[in-house]
Amino acid sequence: MNNRYSWEDALLGTAIGLMALVVVIAVVLAAWFAVQIAALLVRVFAHHPHNRALWWSLGVVGASLLLVAVSAGAPAFVTLSAIASVGFLLVAKAVDLYYDDQFQREPSRELLLHDVLHEPWWKAA
Amino acid sequence: MPLLIALSILAAMFALAAVRNQFTGIVHWLLDAIAQVFEVPARGLLHFVQAAAGSIEGAYEALEAEYPDTHRGWLVTVPVLYAVLAGAIIEAERVVTSLRIQGVLGFSGGGSANEVGWLTGVAFIAVGTTAGLVLFDTLKLTPAATPFHKAEGRLQRILVILALGGLVLTILASGVLFVAGQRQHEGAATGLLSQIFALLFGLLIVLAAASALAVAIAGWHAIKIFALTLLRFVALAIHVLLRLAINVLDRTDRSIAAGIELLAKIGEILWNWICRFAWAERLQFRPLLYDSFPAIGSQVHESVLPSEIVPEQRRRDRPTGDSLESEGSTVLSARNIAILSQGSLGAALLPALWGGPTILAAGQVDPDSTRRVQQHRLRAPKAIKTLTPSSTELEAALGSGAATDTRLAVARLVGEKLVAAFVQAGVRDGYVVLVTDLDLVDEATEQLLRDLAARGLKSVVVTEEPQLEDREQSLAAIGRLTALWEADAVPITILVSPRAPFARALGPRAQEEHLAVALGSLVRGPFDLEANPSIVKVAEALSGSPFAALRIATRPTVPRKTVAWWNTVRKLVAAAPRGTCDLADATLQTARALTSALSEGDSSLLGDDPPTRRLIAVCTVPLRNDDPKFSEYVDAVTRASLHQAQDLSVTFASGNGAGAPDPATPYCVQVSILHQLGSLPTWATAEPERPEAATVRPRTRRSPAKPVVAVPAANPNGALP
């Protein structure tokens, strides 16, 4: 009886350990993506401060967030602000690509691992 | 009542402001006392970590002296493995012997049957493994480093026999054990077999323990390394945890101090305001002044730099990182390049060259164009210093009588600021790229270049034929540049002309853009690829002649795969395709551009004949230098260039070529060939009575390079603060 319990405990411990590992990896990746997004926004605004598309999309995000605040978090406005934020990021990436005169790096798992683990996260900024 | 409340609040605020220092001090003292409990062992552990690193390095050196051809990993692993085997055998022997002594003396008790069986099994496996290891080591079939490995002749034969004997005995013992076990299972007597097994096992265990112990003792350096590494790791882990605790205490202290400061701020402002009145002074009211406390555990944080846990020996062996030459390889410190520019060519090229990641300082020597450049919205990072003298600096220089002429004053100021910037950054091997119109290479410019050379800073000059031809002025400038080359101040001067075939074919503006890419690629080359020489090394490779010329050709290259959603954007804004590099196409276009630059007359930026002497090609490719394809491109182009021309060296830079706009692709490769100039163009040729400026004279006087500008010890890596 004791053996069964200890086996189950061991299994539970392993499962918890694996989940913790997955959570750690997810947190690290989320942090890396957050830094990359911040670096992208800083970079495009610093390099192309007069780009109207950027300011318009930022304005839409600001307006939608204002609407969320005024409507005390109405689901429709929350959805709108989420869409506006994604659109803003897309516009920023498009502006970055538009003015980038170098080839894009082909995305691969190895490059992602290398970038996350060995490169300075703010390098692109 | 409200007045009473207001006065009470005011009094409380004054009281809080008055005792703020004491209150913060008490909290700081308490937390600091707790931190001391962590700090003392943390510093002790750090000392141990450093001492252990030194001992480990010493033990490695001793091992490597004994076994010079063996990898460090094997030096440690094998003796440790023997030590583990010896430990297992001895432990098993101890238990079994203890049981036998108990049996002989008639005691009961002892270990359980399971424990004895388990230990005997472990010992049996350890014995067999030891015999096998000794055999393979003696026959030199392993990369191990043990005394057995070094055995030769008779000793080797004896060891092989012993190891083989051990293996045979192990097999015999296992056979006897198997038969005895089977007979016991069948209920038959096993007395004789048990005695034979005990005898065999006893023999084996002694033999194996002796062999394993011999290696473990002979390789005690390895055991020491293993044990110290283990201890060092544990000590470092505990040290880091202690530092974390100290950090938490420090942050707590700061948070509490900030909270108290916030509460006391109003009282402090009011009190200090009151103290400014005369009546308050008469009453000897004093404004509140506060002490600042050092961070908790600041000493332990200051002492824990990554370099401190590196062994002393390794620290000594490290390259300093700011030397151009280090054991044959090029090591460039960041930001050791200054770009100077004057005249129309300088004004056109400076914005393209300024702002790269490699440049320490940049500036206009010519004050007339300063305003234009400053209005150019240069997006230079703050780390890049401007050398352009301000009007105040200029007035001060002229007023002090240091220089009578404005241009001389500007040149002197630029030189001083440049040297100061290099000294401040700790640059040891800095150099200068001066882009100027030829007619501005006057006495002031010459003096500037000589001053810089006197401080060990060599300059590469890029200059352009004057728009309005003034033969005397051109000849004087050419003479100055030749004299500077002879004095080793300017290893090379690159000549270009606005009337060159390239400019006639594509326009002067396009020529400037291509020239900027070529110069930028030469400047940033070493930062993109470690094997690339610096622009000064390139210049020195060509310095058999004071002047060099450029030939440039570009080719568009198409992306292989476009970004998935970019086609939709393209339809909206009519943008060019964006995607990843087609390596084959980029290589092919580079090879074609190289051929064009070498053979086509339109590629010349001076109007000279196709080059035959020393050639250096700079391939600028729109690939990021951290893209794995960049190194593949370098290999492919290096191979392709071998057949293009003799005496051709190729360097590489990451960046887009300055090709004509192409709706099919925005990507362009550019090949810029720098080559020695055998004879000067006609506009720089002297009249018959001054033949010395018309041809390239052999170098008659070259002074050795000066030791360099001062190197402050505090910032040896050349990084700007």
Short mmCIF file of C-alpha atoms in Angstrom, two decimals, chain B residues 367-577:
data_model
loop_
_atom_site.label_atom_id
_atom_site.label_comp_id
_atom_site.label_asym_id
_atom_site.label_seq_id
_atom_site.Cartn_x
_atom_site.Cartn_y
_atom_site.Cartn_z
CA PRO B 367 32.95 75.74 -39.34
CA ASP B 368 31.06 77.15 -42.34
CA SER B 369 29.24 73.89 -42.95
CA THR B 370 28.64 73.08 -39.28
CA ARG B 371 25.22 74.67 -39.33
CA ARG B 372 24.17 72.69 -42.39
CA VAL B 373 25.21 69.39 -40.82
CA GLN B 374 23.56 70.23 -37.52
CA GLN B 375 20.34 70.96 -39.39
CA HIS B 376 20.54 67.60 -41.07
CA ARG B 377 18.69 65.84 -38.25
CA LEU B 378 21.48 63.43 -37.55
CA ARG B 379 20.18 60.63 -35.39
CA ALA B 380 23.48 60.08 -33.66
CA PRO B 381 23.35 58.17 -30.39
CA LYS B 382 24.50 60.12 -27.39
CA ALA B 383 27.54 57.87 -27.13
CA ILE B 384 28.94 59.41 -30.29
CA LYS B 385 30.84 62.57 -29.53
CA THR B 386 30.71 65.56 -31.77
CA LEU B 387 34.04 67.16 -32.53
CA THR B 388 32.65 70.22 -34.24
CA PRO B 389 33.88 73.15 -32.15
CA SER B 390 31.19 75.35 -30.69
CA SER B 391 31.36 79.11 -31.25
CA THR B 392 32.31 79.59 -27.58
CA GLU B 393 35.20 77.17 -27.86
CA LEU B 394 36.31 78.84 -31.07
CA GLU B 395 36.17 82.33 -29.57
CA ALA B 396 38.10 81.14 -26.53
CA ALA B 397 40.79 79.59 -28.74
CA LEU B 398 41.12 82.72 -30.87
CA GLY B 399 40.99 85.01 -27.83
CA SER B 400 43.72 83.14 -25.98
CA GLY B 401 46.11 83.69 -28.86
CA ALA B 402 46.66 79.95 -29.31
CA ALA B 403 45.92 80.40 -33.00
CA THR B 404 45.74 83.44 -35.17
CA ASP B 405 43.85 81.91 -38.05
CA THR B 406 40.28 80.56 -37.71
CA ARG B 407 40.96 77.42 -39.69
CA LEU B 408 44.08 76.68 -37.65
CA ALA B 409 42.11 77.24 -34.44
CA VAL B 410 39.34 74.90 -35.61
CA ALA B 411 41.83 72.24 -36.67
CA ARG B 412 43.64 72.44 -33.34
CA LEU B 413 40.37 72.25 -31.39
CA VAL B 414 39.16 69.27 -33.39
CA GLY B 415 42.46 67.50 -32.81
CA GLU B 416 42.37 68.17 -29.07
CA LYS B 417 38.74 67.08 -28.75
CA LEU B 418 39.40 63.94 -30.76
CA VAL B 419 42.38 62.90 -28.67
CA ALA B 420 40.46 63.71 -25.48
CA ALA B 421 37.54 61.56 -26.66
CA PHE B 422 39.85 58.63 -27.39
CA VAL B 423 41.65 59.01 -24.07
CA GLN B 424 38.38 59.19 -22.18
CA ALA B 425 37.16 56.02 -23.87
CA GLY B 426 40.46 54.22 -23.26
CA VAL B 427 41.04 53.62 -26.95
CA ARG B 428 44.56 52.39 -27.61
CA ASP B 429 44.51 51.93 -31.37
CA GLY B 430 42.21 54.55 -32.75
CA TYR B 431 42.23 55.93 -36.24
CA VAL B 432 40.68 58.70 -38.25
CA VAL B 433 38.91 58.87 -41.59
CA LEU B 434 39.04 62.37 -43.06
CA VAL B 435 36.70 63.12 -45.95
CA THR B 436 37.55 66.43 -47.58
CA ASP B 437 37.67 68.43 -50.78
CA LEU B 438 41.18 68.54 -52.18
CA ASP B 439 41.35 72.34 -52.13
CA LEU B 440 40.75 72.25 -48.36
CA VAL B 441 43.88 70.19 -47.71
CA ASP B 442 45.72 73.29 -46.61
CA GLU B 443 48.22 74.10 -43.89
CA ALA B 444 45.61 73.72 -41.13
CA THR B 445 44.52 70.27 -42.31
CA GLU B 446 48.11 69.16 -42.67
CA GLN B 447 48.87 70.38 -39.17
CA LEU B 448 45.83 68.52 -37.81
CA LEU B 449 46.89 65.26 -39.47
CA ARG B 450 50.46 65.68 -38.20
CA ASP B 451 49.23 66.41 -34.66
CA LEU B 452 47.07 63.29 -34.73
CA ALA B 453 49.97 61.20 -36.05
CA ALA B 454 52.16 62.54 -33.25
CA ARG B 455 49.62 61.02 -30.83
CA GLY B 456 49.74 57.68 -32.64
CA LEU B 457 46.52 58.19 -34.61
CA LYS B 458 46.81 57.38 -38.29
CA SER B 459 44.40 58.91 -40.77
CA VAL B 460 42.94 57.68 -44.01
CA VAL B 461 42.08 60.60 -46.29
CA VAL B 462 39.35 60.54 -48.91
CA THR B 463 39.47 63.52 -51.20
CA GLU B 464 37.84 64.78 -54.37
CA GLU B 465 39.10 66.69 -57.34
CA PRO B 466 38.05 70.35 -57.05
CA GLN B 467 35.05 71.36 -59.14
CA LEU B 468 36.83 74.47 -60.33
CA GLU B 469 40.22 73.39 -61.48
CA ASP B 470 43.03 75.27 -59.78
CA ARG B 471 46.19 73.45 -60.73
CA GLU B 472 48.44 75.19 -58.23
CA GLN B 473 46.12 74.56 -55.33
CA SER B 474 45.63 70.93 -56.36
CA LEU B 475 49.36 70.41 -56.70
CA ALA B 476 50.00 71.96 -53.31
CA ALA B 477 47.41 69.67 -51.73
CA ILE B 478 48.81 66.61 -53.52
CA GLY B 479 52.28 67.60 -52.33
CA ARG B 480 51.04 67.89 -48.73
CA LEU B 481 49.34 64.49 -48.87
CA THR B 482 52.49 62.91 -50.32
CA ALA B 483 54.54 64.48 -47.52
CA LEU B 484 52.07 63.16 -44.96
CA TRP B 485 52.38 59.67 -46.50
CA GLU B 486 56.16 59.91 -46.29
CA ALA B 487 55.84 60.87 -42.63
CA ASP B 488 53.59 57.81 -42.08
CA ALA B 489 50.77 60.06 -40.86
CA VAL B 490 48.45 59.14 -43.73
CA PRO B 491 48.96 55.58 -44.99
CA ILE B 492 46.72 56.18 -48.00
CA THR B 493 44.70 58.87 -49.70
CA ILE B 494 41.74 57.73 -51.76
CA LEU B 495 41.19 60.00 -54.76
CA VAL B 496 37.83 60.44 -56.45
CA SER B 497 36.64 62.83 -59.12
CA PRO B 498 33.21 64.35 -59.86
CA ARG B 499 34.09 64.02 -63.55
CA ALA B 500 34.89 60.28 -63.29
CA PRO B 501 33.20 57.79 -65.66
CA PHE B 502 31.04 56.54 -62.77
CA ALA B 503 29.71 60.05 -62.08
CA ARG B 504 29.16 60.66 -65.81
CA ALA B 505 27.16 57.43 -66.08
CA LEU B 506 25.04 57.68 -62.92
CA GLY B 507 25.44 61.27 -61.75
CA PRO B 508 27.57 62.90 -59.02
CA ARG B 509 24.91 62.31 -56.35
CA ALA B 510 24.83 58.57 -57.08
CA GLN B 511 28.63 58.51 -56.95
CA GLU B 512 28.56 60.10 -53.49
CA GLU B 513 26.00 57.54 -52.29
CA HIS B 514 28.08 54.64 -53.60
CA LEU B 515 31.24 56.16 -52.12
CA ALA B 516 29.51 56.51 -48.74
CA VAL B 517 28.50 52.83 -48.79
CA ALA B 518 32.05 51.82 -49.78
CA LEU B 519 33.66 53.88 -46.99
CA GLY B 520 31.01 52.83 -44.47
CA SER B 521 31.65 49.17 -45.36
CA LEU B 522 35.39 49.59 -44.91
CA VAL B 523 34.85 51.26 -41.55
CA ARG B 524 32.34 48.77 -40.16
CA GLY B 525 33.84 45.66 -41.80
CA PRO B 526 35.75 44.42 -38.72
CA PHE B 527 32.59 44.68 -36.64
CA ASP B 528 30.59 42.58 -39.10
CA LEU B 529 33.23 39.90 -39.57
CA GLU B 530 36.15 39.31 -37.23
CA ALA B 531 38.45 38.29 -40.09
CA ASN B 532 38.03 41.66 -41.84
CA PRO B 533 40.96 44.07 -41.51
CA SER B 534 40.37 47.60 -40.26
CA ILE B 535 40.43 50.46 -42.77
CA VAL B 536 43.91 51.39 -41.56
CA LYS B 537 45.16 47.84 -42.16
CA VAL B 538 43.61 47.98 -45.64
CA ALA B 539 45.33 51.30 -46.21
CA GLU B 540 48.66 49.93 -45.00
CA ALA B 541 48.30 46.96 -47.34
CA LEU B 542 48.02 49.43 -50.22
CA SER B 543 50.58 51.91 -48.96
CA GLY B 544 53.28 51.13 -51.51
CA SER B 545 51.83 54.22 -53.14
CA PRO B 546 50.42 57.33 -51.40
CA PHE B 547 47.27 57.33 -53.48
CA ALA B 548 44.54 54.78 -54.17
CA ALA B 549 41.45 54.74 -56.36
CA LEU B 550 38.05 53.12 -56.11
CA ARG B 551 35.99 51.15 -58.58
CA ILE B 552 32.40 50.30 -57.68
CA ALA B 553 29.72 48.08 -59.21
CA THR B 554 26.31 47.10 -57.86
CA ARG B 555 23.76 44.42 -58.75
CA PRO B 556 20.21 43.91 -57.50
CA THR B 557 19.46 40.61 -55.80
CA VAL B 558 16.00 39.15 -55.30
CA PRO B 559 14.57 37.70 -52.09
CA ARG B 560 13.99 33.96 -52.03
CA LYS B 561 10.95 33.93 -49.77
CA THR B 562 8.85 36.98 -48.92
CA VAL B 563 7.32 37.73 -45.54
CA ALA B 564 3.92 35.98 -45.50
CA TRP B 565 1.64 38.98 -44.97
CA TRP B 566 3.83 41.52 -46.75
CA ASN B 567 2.17 40.98 -50.16
CA THR B 568 -1.09 42.41 -48.77
CA VAL B 569 0.76 45.49 -47.49
CA ARG B 570 2.52 45.84 -50.85
CA LYS B 571 -0.81 46.07 -52.63
CA LEU B 572 -1.86 48.88 -50.29
CA VAL B 573 1.30 50.99 -50.33
CA ALA B 574 3.09 49.80 -53.48
CA ALA B 575 6.12 48.69 -51.53
CA ALA B 576 8.97 46.51 -52.75
CA PRO B 577 9.10 42.84 -51.76
#
